[in-house]
Coordinates of C-alpha atoms in Angstrom, one line a residue:
Chain A
M1098 CA 16.4 15.0 33.6
D1099 CA 18.7 16.3 30.9
G1100 CA 16.4 16.9 28.0
N1101 CA 19.3 17.2 25.5
G1102 CA 20.8 14.0 26.6
E1103 CA 17.5 12.2 26.2
Q1104 CA 17.1 13.7 22.8
Q1105 CA 20.6 12.6 21.9
A1106 CA 20.0 9.1 23.2
R1107 CA 16.8 8.8 21.1
E1108 CA 18.6 10.0 18.0
N1109 CA 21.3 7.4 18.6
R1110 CA 18.8 4.6 19.0
Q1111 CA 17.0 5.7 15.8
E1112 CA 20.3 5.9 13.8
E1113 CA 21.4 2.5 15.2
Y1114 CA 18.0 1.0 14.1
R1115 CA 18.2 2.7 10.7
L1116 CA 21.5 0.9 10.1
L1117 CA 20.1 -2.4 11.2
V1118 CA 17.2 -2.1 8.8
E1119 CA 19.4 -1.0 5.9
S1120 CA 21.6 -4.1 6.5
I1121 CA 18.6 -6.5 6.1
K1122 CA 16.6 -4.7 3.5
P1123 CA 16.4 -6.4 0.2
K1124 CA 17.9 -4.1 -2.4
H1125 CA 16.3 -3.0 -5.7
N1126 CA 17.8 -4.9 -8.6
L1127 CA 19.1 -1.6 -10.0
L1128 CA 20.6 -3.0 -13.2
Q1129 CA 17.6 -5.2 -14.1
N1130 CA 15.2 -2.3 -13.4
C1131 CA 17.2 0.0 -15.6
V1132 CA 17.4 -2.5 -18.4
N1133 CA 13.6 -3.0 -18.2
A1134 CA 13.0 0.7 -18.1
F1135 CA 15.3 1.2 -21.1
L1136 CA 13.7 -1.4 -23.2
V1137 CA 10.1 -0.5 -22.5
G1138 CA 10.7 3.3 -22.5
G1139 CA 12.6 3.0 -25.8
A1140 CA 9.9 0.8 -27.4
I1141 CA 7.2 3.4 -26.5
C1142 CA 9.3 6.2 -28.0
L1143 CA 9.9 4.0 -31.1
I1144 CA 6.1 3.6 -31.5
G1145 CA 5.8 7.4 -31.1
Q1146 CA 8.4 7.8 -33.8
L1147 CA 6.3 5.6 -36.1
F1148 CA 3.3 7.8 -35.6
L1149 CA 5.4 11.0 -36.0
I1150 CA 6.7 9.8 -39.4
F1151 CA 3.2 8.7 -40.4
Y1152 CA 1.6 12.0 -39.5
S1153 CA 4.4 14.0 -41.2
G1154 CA 3.8 11.8 -44.3
Q1155 CA 0.1 12.9 -44.2
G1156 CA 1.3 16.5 -44.9
L1157 CA 1.1 17.8 -41.3
G1158 CA 3.6 20.4 -40.3
E1159 CA 6.3 19.6 -37.7
K1160 CA 4.3 21.0 -34.8
E1161 CA 1.0 19.5 -35.9
A1162 CA 2.5 16.1 -36.4
A1163 CA 4.1 16.2 -32.9
A1164 CA 0.7 17.2 -31.4
A1165 CA -1.1 14.5 -33.3
T1166 CA 1.5 12.0 -32.1
A1167 CA 1.1 13.1 -28.5
G1168 CA -2.7 12.8 -28.8
T1169 CA -2.4 9.3 -30.3
M1170 CA 0.0 8.1 -27.6
V1171 CA -2.3 9.5 -24.9
F1172 CA -5.1 7.6 -26.5
I1173 CA -3.1 4.3 -26.4
G1174 CA -2.0 4.9 -22.8
A1175 CA -5.6 5.5 -21.7
L1176 CA -6.9 2.5 -23.6
L1177 CA -4.3 0.1 -22.2
T1178 CA -5.0 1.5 -18.7
G1179 CA -8.7 0.9 -19.1
M1180 CA -8.1 -2.7 -20.4
G1181 CA -6.0 -3.4 -17.3
V1182 CA -2.8 -3.9 -19.2
Y1183 CA -0.8 -0.8 -18.4
D1184 CA -0.3 -1.5 -14.7
K1185 CA 1.2 -4.9 -15.6
I1186 CA 3.6 -3.2 -18.0
G1187 CA 4.4 -0.7 -15.3
K1188 CA 5.2 -3.4 -12.8
F1189 CA 7.9 -4.7 -15.2
A1190 CA 9.1 -1.4 -16.7
G1191 CA 9.0 1.0 -13.7
A1192 CA 10.0 4.4 -15.0
G1193 CA 10.0 3.0 -18.5
S1194 CA 6.3 3.4 -18.6
I1195 CA 5.9 6.3 -16.3
V1196 CA 8.2 8.9 -18.0
P1197 CA 6.6 8.6 -21.6
I1198 CA 3.4 10.6 -22.2
T1199 CA 1.5 7.2 -22.1
G1200 CA 2.4 7.2 -18.4
F1201 CA 0.8 10.6 -18.0
A1202 CA -2.4 9.2 -19.6
N1203 CA -2.2 6.2 -17.2
S1204 CA -1.9 8.5 -14.2
I1205 CA -5.1 10.2 -15.4
V1206 CA -7.2 7.2 -16.1
A1207 CA -6.2 5.0 -13.2
P1208 CA -7.5 7.3 -10.4
A1209 CA -10.5 8.4 -12.5
M1210 CA -11.6 4.8 -12.9
E1211 CA -10.9 3.8 -9.3
Y1212 CA -13.0 6.6 -7.9
K1213 CA -15.9 6.3 -10.3
R1214 CA -18.0 4.8 -7.5
E1215 CA -17.6 8.1 -5.6
G1216 CA -19.5 9.9 -8.4
F1217 CA -18.8 11.8 -11.6
V1218 CA -17.9 15.2 -10.0
F1219 CA -15.8 14.4 -6.9
G1220 CA -14.9 10.9 -8.2
V1221 CA -14.0 10.9 -11.8
G1222 CA -13.8 14.7 -12.3
A1223 CA -11.7 15.5 -9.3
K1224 CA -9.5 12.4 -9.0
M1225 CA -8.5 12.5 -12.7
F1226 CA -6.1 15.2 -11.7
T1227 CA -4.5 13.7 -8.6
V1228 CA -1.3 13.2 -10.6
A1229 CA -2.0 15.1 -13.8
G1230 CA -3.0 18.2 -11.8
P1231 CA 0.5 18.8 -10.3
V1232 CA 2.0 18.2 -13.7
L1233 CA -0.2 20.8 -15.3
V1234 CA 0.3 23.2 -12.4
Y1235 CA 4.1 23.1 -12.5
G1236 CA 4.2 22.9 -16.3
T1237 CA 2.1 26.0 -16.7
L1238 CA 3.8 27.8 -13.9
I1239 CA 7.3 27.2 -15.3
S1240 CA 6.3 28.0 -18.9
C1241 CA 4.8 31.4 -17.7
I1242 CA 8.0 32.2 -15.7
I1243 CA 10.1 31.3 -18.7
G1244 CA 7.9 33.5 -20.9
I1245 CA 8.1 36.4 -18.5
I1246 CA 11.9 36.1 -18.2
Y1247 CA 12.2 36.0 -21.9
F1248 CA 10.0 39.0 -22.2
L1249 CA 12.2 40.9 -19.7
L1250 CA 15.4 39.9 -21.5
Q1251 CA 14.1 40.8 -24.9
Chain B
M143 CA 18.4 5.3 -38.0
Q144 CA 15.7 7.6 -36.8
F145 CA 14.0 4.7 -35.1
V146 CA 17.2 3.6 -33.4
L147 CA 17.9 7.1 -32.1
A148 CA 14.3 7.4 -30.8
F149 CA 14.6 4.1 -29.0
V150 CA 18.0 4.8 -27.4
V151 CA 17.4 8.4 -26.3
G152 CA 13.8 7.7 -25.1
G153 CA 15.1 4.6 -23.3
L154 CA 17.9 6.5 -21.7
L155 CA 15.5 9.2 -20.4
C156 CA 13.5 6.5 -18.8
V157 CA 16.6 5.1 -17.2
A158 CA 17.3 8.5 -15.7
G159 CA 13.8 8.3 -14.2
Q160 CA 14.4 4.8 -12.9
L161 CA 17.7 5.8 -11.3
W162 CA 15.9 8.7 -9.6
M163 CA 13.2 6.4 -8.2
D164 CA 15.6 3.7 -7.1
L165 CA 18.4 5.7 -5.7
T166 CA 16.6 8.4 -3.8
R167 CA 14.1 8.4 -1.0
S168 CA 11.3 5.9 -1.0
S169 CA 8.7 8.7 -1.1
V170 CA 9.3 9.4 -4.8
T171 CA 6.1 8.6 -6.6
P172 CA 5.1 8.7 -10.3
A173 CA 3.7 12.1 -9.6
H174 CA 7.1 13.4 -8.6
I175 CA 8.8 11.8 -11.6
L176 CA 6.3 13.3 -14.0
V177 CA 6.5 16.8 -12.4
G178 CA 10.2 16.6 -12.4
F179 CA 10.5 15.7 -16.0
V180 CA 8.1 18.4 -17.1
A181 CA 10.0 21.0 -15.1
G182 CA 13.4 19.7 -16.1
G183 CA 12.4 19.6 -19.8
A184 CA 11.1 23.2 -19.6
V185 CA 14.2 24.6 -18.0
L186 CA 16.6 22.7 -20.4
S187 CA 14.5 24.0 -23.3
A188 CA 14.6 27.6 -22.1
L189 CA 18.4 27.3 -21.9
G190 CA 18.4 26.1 -25.5
L191 CA 19.6 22.6 -24.6
Y192 CA 16.5 20.5 -25.4
Q193 CA 15.8 21.5 -29.0
P194 CA 19.1 19.9 -30.2
L195 CA 18.0 16.6 -28.5
V196 CA 14.6 16.8 -30.3
D197 CA 16.4 17.4 -33.6
F198 CA 18.6 14.4 -32.9
A199 CA 16.2 11.9 -31.5
G200 CA 12.7 12.9 -32.6
A201 CA 10.0 11.1 -30.7
G202 CA 12.8 9.8 -28.4
A203 CA 12.9 13.3 -26.9
T204 CA 9.2 14.4 -27.4
I205 CA 7.4 11.4 -26.1
P206 CA 9.0 11.4 -22.6
L207 CA 7.3 14.0 -20.4
S208 CA 10.4 16.3 -20.6
G209 CA 9.2 16.8 -24.2
F210 CA 5.9 18.3 -22.8
G211 CA 8.0 20.7 -20.7
H212 CA 10.0 21.6 -23.8
S213 CA 6.9 22.2 -25.8
L214 CA 5.5 24.4 -22.9
A215 CA 8.6 26.5 -22.8
Q216 CA 9.0 26.9 -26.5
G217 CA 5.3 27.8 -26.8
A218 CA 5.7 30.5 -24.2
I219 CA 8.8 32.0 -25.8
A220 CA 7.3 32.0 -29.3
A221 CA 4.1 33.7 -28.0
V222 CA 6.1 36.4 -26.2
R223 CA 7.8 37.2 -29.5
Q224 CA 4.4 37.7 -31.2
K225 CA 2.2 39.1 -28.4
G226 CA 4.6 40.4 -25.7
L227 CA 3.8 39.8 -22.1
L228 CA 0.4 38.3 -22.8
G229 CA 2.1 35.6 -24.7
A230 CA 4.0 34.4 -21.7
F231 CA 0.7 33.4 -20.2
A232 CA -1.0 32.0 -23.3
G233 CA 1.8 30.4 -25.2
G234 CA 2.6 27.3 -23.2
L235 CA -0.9 26.0 -23.0
E236 CA -1.8 27.1 -26.5
A237 CA 1.1 25.1 -27.9
N238 CA -0.1 22.0 -26.0
A239 CA -3.8 22.4 -26.2
V240 CA -4.1 19.2 -28.3
G241 CA -2.2 17.0 -25.8
V242 CA -4.0 18.4 -22.8
A243 CA -7.5 18.1 -24.3
A244 CA -6.7 14.6 -25.6
A245 CA -5.6 13.6 -22.1
V246 CA -8.8 14.9 -20.5
V247 CA -11.1 13.5 -23.2
F248 CA -9.6 10.1 -23.6
G249 CA -8.9 9.9 -19.9
Y250 CA -12.6 10.6 -19.1
V251 CA -13.9 8.2 -21.8
A252 CA -11.7 5.4 -20.6
A253 CA -12.6 5.9 -17.0
V254 CA -16.3 5.9 -17.9
L255 CA -16.1 2.8 -20.1
F256 CA -13.9 0.6 -18.0
N257 CA -13.8 -0.6 -14.5
P258 CA -10.7 -1.3 -12.4
R259 CA -10.1 -5.1 -12.2
G260 CA -7.4 -5.3 -9.6
Chain C
M651 CA -11.3 -11.3 39.0
G652 CA -8.2 -11.1 36.9
N653 CA -5.4 -8.8 37.6
K654 CA -2.8 -6.6 36.0
C655 CA 0.7 -8.1 36.2
G656 CA 3.8 -6.2 35.8
E657 CA 3.9 -3.0 33.9
Q658 CA 1.6 -3.8 31.0
S659 CA 0.2 -7.3 31.1
V660 CA -3.1 -8.8 32.2
S661 CA -3.7 -12.2 33.6
F662 CA -7.3 -13.6 33.6
S663 CA -8.6 -15.2 36.7
Q664 CA -9.6 -18.2 34.6
P665 CA -8.8 -18.9 31.0
L666 CA -11.3 -17.7 28.4
V667 CA -12.3 -20.1 25.7
I668 CA -12.3 -19.5 22.0
T669 CA -15.4 -21.6 21.2
S670 CA -15.6 -20.8 17.5
G671 CA -13.5 -19.2 14.7
A672 CA -14.3 -18.5 11.1
N673 CA -12.8 -16.7 8.2
I674 CA -13.2 -15.6 4.6
V675 CA -10.2 -14.9 2.3
G676 CA -9.7 -13.5 -1.2
P677 CA -8.4 -15.4 -4.3
D678 CA -4.7 -14.8 -3.7
E679 CA -4.8 -16.1 -0.2
G680 CA -6.8 -19.1 -1.5
K681 CA -3.8 -19.9 -3.7
G682 CA -1.4 -19.7 -0.8
P683 CA -0.1 -22.6 1.4
L684 CA -2.8 -22.1 4.0
A685 CA -5.7 -22.5 1.6
S686 CA -7.0 -25.7 3.2
Y687 CA -7.5 -23.9 6.5
F688 CA -9.9 -21.3 5.3
D689 CA -13.7 -21.5 5.5
L690 CA -14.5 -19.6 2.4
I691 CA -12.3 -18.5 -0.5
L692 CA -13.7 -15.9 -2.7
D693 CA -13.4 -16.2 -6.5
D694 CA -13.3 -12.5 -7.1
M695 CA -12.4 -9.4 -5.1
L696 CA -15.9 -7.9 -5.3
F697 CA -17.8 -10.7 -3.4
G698 CA -20.9 -9.9 -5.4
E699 CA -20.8 -6.2 -4.3
K700 CA -20.3 -3.1 -6.3
S701 CA -17.2 -1.7 -4.6
W702 CA -14.1 -2.9 -2.8
E703 CA -15.3 -1.2 0.3
T704 CA -18.7 -2.9 0.4
A705 CA -17.0 -6.2 -0.4
E706 CA -14.8 -5.8 2.7
R707 CA -17.7 -5.0 5.0
K708 CA -19.6 -8.0 3.7
M709 CA -16.6 -10.2 4.3
L710 CA -16.4 -9.0 7.9
E711 CA -20.1 -9.4 8.5
E712 CA -20.3 -12.8 6.9
S713 CA -17.2 -14.2 8.8
A714 CA -18.7 -13.0 12.0
K715 CA -22.1 -14.7 11.2
L716 CA -20.2 -17.8 10.2
A717 CA -18.4 -17.9 13.6
L718 CA -21.8 -17.8 15.3
R719 CA -23.4 -20.4 13.0
K720 CA -20.6 -22.9 13.6
I721 CA -21.7 -23.2 17.2
N722 CA -25.4 -22.5 16.7
L723 CA -25.5 -19.1 18.3
Q724 CA -27.7 -16.2 17.3
P725 CA -26.5 -12.5 17.5
Q726 CA -28.7 -12.0 20.6
D727 CA -26.6 -14.7 22.4
I728 CA -23.6 -12.3 22.2
D729 CA -23.1 -9.5 24.7
F730 CA -20.7 -7.4 22.7
F731 CA -19.2 -7.2 19.3
L732 CA -15.7 -5.8 19.0
A733 CA -14.3 -5.2 15.5
G734 CA -12.0 -3.0 13.4
D735 CA -10.4 -2.7 10.0
L736 CA -8.1 -0.4 8.1
M737 CA -10.5 1.9 6.4
N738 CA -11.0 5.5 7.4
Q739 CA -13.5 5.7 10.3
I740 CA -13.3 1.9 10.4
I741 CA -16.3 1.7 8.0
S742 CA -16.1 -2.0 7.4
A743 CA -16.6 -2.8 11.1
N744 CA -19.1 0.0 11.7
F745 CA -21.3 -1.1 8.8
A746 CA -21.0 -4.8 9.6
A747 CA -22.1 -3.9 13.2
R748 CA -25.2 -2.2 11.7
G749 CA -26.1 -5.5 10.1
L750 CA -25.5 -7.7 13.2
G751 CA -27.3 -5.6 15.8
I752 CA -25.0 -6.6 18.7
P753 CA -23.8 -3.9 21.1
F754 CA -20.6 -2.7 19.5
F755 CA -17.2 -1.4 20.2
G756 CA -15.2 -0.2 17.2
L757 CA -11.5 -0.7 17.4
F758 CA -8.6 0.8 15.5
G759 CA -5.2 -0.8 16.0
A760 CA -4.3 -1.1 12.3
C761 CA -3.0 -4.7 11.8
S762 CA -2.8 -5.3 15.5
T763 CA -6.6 -5.0 15.8
F764 CA -7.3 -8.7 16.1
A765 CA -5.1 -9.2 19.2
E766 CA -6.5 -5.9 20.6
A767 CA -10.0 -7.3 20.3
I768 CA -9.1 -10.6 22.0
L769 CA -7.5 -8.7 24.9
L770 CA -10.4 -6.3 25.3
G771 CA -12.9 -9.1 24.9
G772 CA -11.1 -11.1 27.5
I773 CA -11.1 -8.1 29.9
L774 CA -14.9 -7.6 29.4
I775 CA -15.6 -11.2 30.2
D776 CA -13.2 -11.5 33.1
G777 CA -14.4 -8.2 34.6
G778 CA -17.9 -9.8 34.7
F779 CA -19.4 -7.5 32.1
A780 CA -20.0 -10.1 29.5
R781 CA -20.5 -13.8 29.1
R782 CA -19.7 -14.0 25.4
V783 CA -18.1 -11.7 22.9
L784 CA -17.7 -11.7 19.2
L785 CA -14.4 -10.4 17.8
S786 CA -13.5 -9.7 14.2
S787 CA -11.2 -7.7 11.9
S788 CA -10.8 -7.5 8.2
S789 CA -8.7 -6.0 5.4
H790 CA -9.1 -5.9 1.6
N791 CA -6.1 -5.5 -0.7
L792 CA -7.8 -3.2 -3.2
S793 CA -9.7 -0.9 -0.7
A794 CA -6.4 -0.6 1.2
E795 CA -4.3 0.1 -1.9
K796 CA -6.9 2.8 -2.9
Q797 CA -6.8 4.5 0.4
F798 CA -3.1 4.2 1.3
R799 CA -1.2 3.9 -2.0
F800 CA -2.1 4.1 -5.6
P801 CA -5.2 3.3 -7.7
V802 CA -4.9 -0.4 -8.8
E803 CA -4.5 0.4 -12.5
Q804 CA -1.7 2.8 -11.9
G805 CA 1.5 1.4 -13.5
V806 CA 3.9 1.5 -10.5
Q807 CA 6.7 -0.8 -9.3
R808 CA 6.3 -1.9 -5.7
S809 CA 9.3 -1.7 -3.4
P810 CA 10.9 -5.0 -2.5
T811 CA 10.2 -4.2 1.2
A812 CA 6.5 -3.5 0.6
Q813 CA 4.0 -5.8 2.1
W814 CA 0.8 -7.1 0.4
T815 CA -2.4 -6.2 2.2
T816 CA -4.3 -9.4 2.7
T817 CA -7.8 -9.7 1.5
G818 CA -9.6 -11.5 4.3
S819 CA -11.7 -11.4 7.5
G820 CA -11.5 -13.5 10.6
A821 CA -13.9 -13.7 13.6
V822 CA -13.9 -15.6 16.9
V823 CA -16.3 -16.1 19.7
L824 CA -14.7 -15.7 23.1
D825 CA -16.7 -17.3 25.9
A826 CA -16.4 -17.6 29.7
E827 CA -16.7 -21.3 29.4
G828 CA -16.9 -24.1 26.8
D829 CA -14.6 -26.1 24.6
G830 CA -11.7 -24.8 22.6
P831 CA -8.3 -23.2 22.9
R832 CA -7.9 -20.9 25.9
V833 CA -6.6 -17.5 26.4
S834 CA -4.9 -17.0 29.8
K835 CA -3.0 -13.8 29.6
G836 CA -1.9 -11.0 27.4
T837 CA 0.2 -7.9 27.1
V838 CA -0.9 -4.5 26.0
G839 CA 1.6 -2.8 23.7
K840 CA 3.1 0.6 24.0
V841 CA 3.2 2.8 20.9
L842 CA 6.9 2.9 19.8
D843 CA 8.6 4.7 17.0
L844 CA 12.2 4.2 16.0
G845 CA 12.1 6.8 13.2
V846 CA 11.1 4.7 10.2
T847 CA 9.5 6.9 7.6
D848 CA 9.2 4.5 4.7
A849 CA 5.5 3.4 4.4
N850 CA 6.7 0.7 2.0
N851 CA 8.6 -0.9 4.8
M852 CA 6.1 -1.2 7.6
G853 CA 7.6 -4.4 8.9
A854 CA 10.7 -2.5 9.9
A855 CA 8.5 0.2 11.5
M856 CA 6.6 -2.5 13.6
A857 CA 9.5 -4.7 14.6
P858 CA 10.6 -2.6 17.6
A859 CA 7.0 -2.6 19.0
A860 CA 6.9 -6.4 18.6
A861 CA 10.2 -6.9 20.3
D862 CA 9.2 -4.6 23.2
T863 CA 5.9 -6.3 23.7
I864 CA 7.3 -9.8 23.6
L865 CA 10.1 -8.9 26.1
S866 CA 7.6 -7.1 28.4
H867 CA 5.3 -10.1 28.2
F868 CA 8.1 -12.4 29.4
Q869 CA 9.1 -10.1 32.2
D870 CA 5.6 -9.3 33.4
T871 CA 4.3 -12.8 33.3
G872 CA 7.4 -14.6 34.3
T873 CA 7.6 -16.6 31.1
S874 CA 10.3 -17.1 28.6
P875 CA 10.6 -18.4 25.0
E876 CA 10.7 -21.9 26.5
S877 CA 7.1 -21.4 27.8
Y878 CA 5.8 -21.4 24.2
D879 CA 5.9 -23.7 21.3
L880 CA 5.7 -20.8 18.9
I881 CA 5.7 -17.0 18.9
V882 CA 3.6 -15.9 16.1
T883 CA 3.8 -12.3 15.1
G884 CA 1.1 -10.5 13.2
D885 CA 2.5 -9.3 10.0
L886 CA 6.1 -8.2 10.1
G887 CA 7.0 -9.8 6.8
K888 CA 10.5 -10.8 5.8
V889 CA 12.3 -7.5 6.7
G890 CA 10.4 -7.0 9.9
Q891 CA 10.9 -10.5 11.1
E892 CA 14.6 -10.3 10.6
A893 CA 14.7 -7.0 12.4
L894 CA 12.7 -8.5 15.3
L895 CA 15.1 -11.4 15.7
Q896 CA 18.1 -9.1 15.8
L897 CA 16.4 -6.7 18.2
L898 CA 15.5 -9.6 20.5
R899 CA 19.1 -11.0 20.4
Q900 CA 20.5 -7.5 21.1
R901 CA 18.4 -7.5 24.3
G902 CA 19.6 -10.9 25.4
C903 CA 16.6 -13.0 24.3
D904 CA 17.1 -15.8 21.9
P905 CA 13.8 -17.2 20.7
G906 CA 15.6 -19.9 18.6
D907 CA 13.5 -20.9 15.6
K908 CA 10.2 -20.4 17.4
V909 CA 9.3 -17.1 15.7
R910 CA 6.7 -17.3 12.9
D911 CA 4.9 -14.5 11.1
C912 CA 1.4 -14.5 9.8
G913 CA 2.4 -12.4 6.8
L914 CA 5.0 -15.1 5.8
L915 CA 2.8 -18.1 6.5
I916 CA -0.2 -16.9 4.4
Y917 CA 1.7 -16.7 1.1
D918 CA 4.2 -18.7 -0.8
L919 CA 6.7 -15.9 -1.3
A920 CA 8.7 -17.8 -3.9
A921 CA 5.7 -18.5 -6.1
Q922 CA 3.4 -15.6 -5.3
D923 CA 4.5 -12.0 -6.1
M924 CA 3.9 -10.6 -2.6
H925 CA 7.3 -9.0 -2.0
A926 CA 8.0 -9.0 1.8
G927 CA 4.8 -10.9 2.8
G928 CA 1.2 -10.2 3.9
S929 CA -0.1 -7.4 6.1
G930 CA -3.4 -5.9 7.1
C931 CA -5.9 -6.6 9.9
G932 CA -7.2 -9.5 7.8
C933 CA -3.8 -11.2 7.7
S934 CA -3.3 -12.1 11.3
A935 CA -7.1 -12.6 11.7
T936 CA -7.4 -15.2 9.0
V937 CA -4.1 -17.0 9.9
F938 CA -5.2 -17.1 13.6
T939 CA -8.7 -18.3 13.0
G940 CA -7.8 -20.7 10.2
F941 CA -4.3 -22.2 10.7
L942 CA -3.4 -21.5 14.4
L943 CA -6.8 -22.4 15.9
K944 CA -6.9 -25.7 14.1
K945 CA -3.3 -26.5 15.2
L946 CA -4.2 -25.6 18.8
R947 CA -7.4 -27.7 18.7
E948 CA -5.5 -30.7 17.4
K949 CA -2.9 -30.1 20.2
E950 CA -0.1 -29.8 17.7
Y951 CA 0.7 -26.6 19.5
Q952 CA 0.2 -26.5 23.2
N953 CA 1.1 -22.9 24.0
L954 CA 1.6 -20.1 21.7
L955 CA 2.1 -16.4 21.9
F956 CA 0.2 -14.4 19.3
V957 CA 1.6 -11.0 18.8
A958 CA -0.3 -8.8 16.3
T959 CA 1.5 -5.7 15.2
G960 CA 0.1 -2.5 13.8
A961 CA 1.6 0.4 12.0
L962 CA -0.3 3.5 13.0
M963 CA 0.3 6.0 10.2
S964 CA -2.1 7.6 7.8
P965 CA -1.4 8.7 4.2
L966 CA -1.6 12.3 5.6
S967 CA 1.0 11.8 8.3
C968 CA 3.3 10.1 5.7
Q969 CA 2.9 13.0 3.3
Q970 CA 3.8 15.4 6.2
G971 CA 7.0 13.4 6.6
E972 CA 6.1 12.0 10.0
T973 CA 7.8 8.8 11.2
I974 CA 5.6 5.7 11.6
P975 CA 4.6 4.8 15.2
A976 CA 3.6 1.2 15.8
V977 CA 2.0 -1.0 18.4
A978 CA 2.0 -4.7 19.2
H979 CA -0.4 -6.6 21.4
A980 CA 0.2 -10.1 22.7
V981 CA -2.1 -12.9 23.8
A982 CA -1.1 -16.3 25.2
V983 CA -3.3 -19.0 23.8
S984 CA -3.1 -22.7 24.8
G985 CA -4.5 -25.7 23.1

């Protein structure tokens, strides 16, 4: 039997089937999804701006006000997730509620809550970081690399 | 005006995330989006491109996770100026200690207090 | 003694009788168009338990007990219990078997498990190893989401091709004799893979297996679409069903409008937000034990081919970029 021929025939069959599936697959409503993401993402940032101005008005410096805003938004994201509201927002907003820092809080609370029954160490403690872990890993890694490059270029 | 800019820029960054999710492979999850935004924000920041956006749009640029990346990168750069190589390791996390600790604490408390409802 | 016919089918020496069927479903299924066919509709997803997983195993055990109770049988009247589910190490079936105390075979065929159980149960009886067997399978939306996808409170958008794991459990008693719909033959599926990698489009991954099993069944047993009133697939959903129809036509078989799908029957897709339809071991099990058995008993359907399909991936194999293999098992049931 010609192994290559067989391989080729299989690939052809797979490609043919892929095209068939593509032709019948319902498409994302891209425009609607983008509008939803824009509105919700924009609204979350608007709320952030409110807090930013509020904290700046309290006499906090630029950095401190930004940090306090981030903390506040994380609190709101965590609370809404706990109350079972954030997943409903997410269903509507898609990336609009994933990209803002509230989405980061959501990705921490959701698995932590879900795995509470598996205990406080391997459940809550470990699962909290299923999504937040990679974010912190790559964030830290890149910031260190940038720092080192900056140090070398100095 | 500040509010309009925050809304529009923040919204557009989310649209970028939505396009990424909908137009690419189905295996892109929220984890990929968040990691991508943090990494992208950090790189843009190091190239000096993100700070102008922050000056322009305020929370519209800092609340999306790319703002976290920006803050990590700027923290590392500022710390290198002060402490040299050690700063490269300390700066990023130091600058974001509040956000990270808030995420852990509030995340933990919410997880303990609430149950998933499905 | 029955015999093997053709390449992959079995024909029983005399038809085996489904003497009892029972099911339990979750709240969403209870709001669907088949609500009146279910024995018990749960008000909440926990079923009085402390976790989704314990709720699922309770559903499986209770539906099995209910199937026995309906015909006044005790667990000791049953020779073997065959069951399976979607959880890792099929914990729902294993733990339910612990409660029932019947000699047990655990099965894993993903969403094809219920048809697999009927086939194997039939083979056990026809081979003379058993008089009566109890068969069951279950799935639970939230335990499955947790294991295969995202935590329930995570704010994510579902793909329009994604299927909704049914919360439900179905059980039947298969007997060498008695009253009820009869199982005369069946076809054991081969594992097929046409290169679909999208775990949010399992219908497309399973359709080739369904088409292959249906065509093999016709060939092996000398039947055709005309031999059946309906061909009911397990849970291909909207995308998978369309793919199946096109695959069948490509290979010269036109089933007309005889193809139905459990995943499409169980929900009202227009009113319920279930995207491409239902899936999971509990989907075909509850539709079969509720809706189909009743229609067979009432002789509304004389002959039907029940083809349950299963996507055989794991979260790990998906993360490693593997394609999704699938299997479909068929059983012919007559009223």
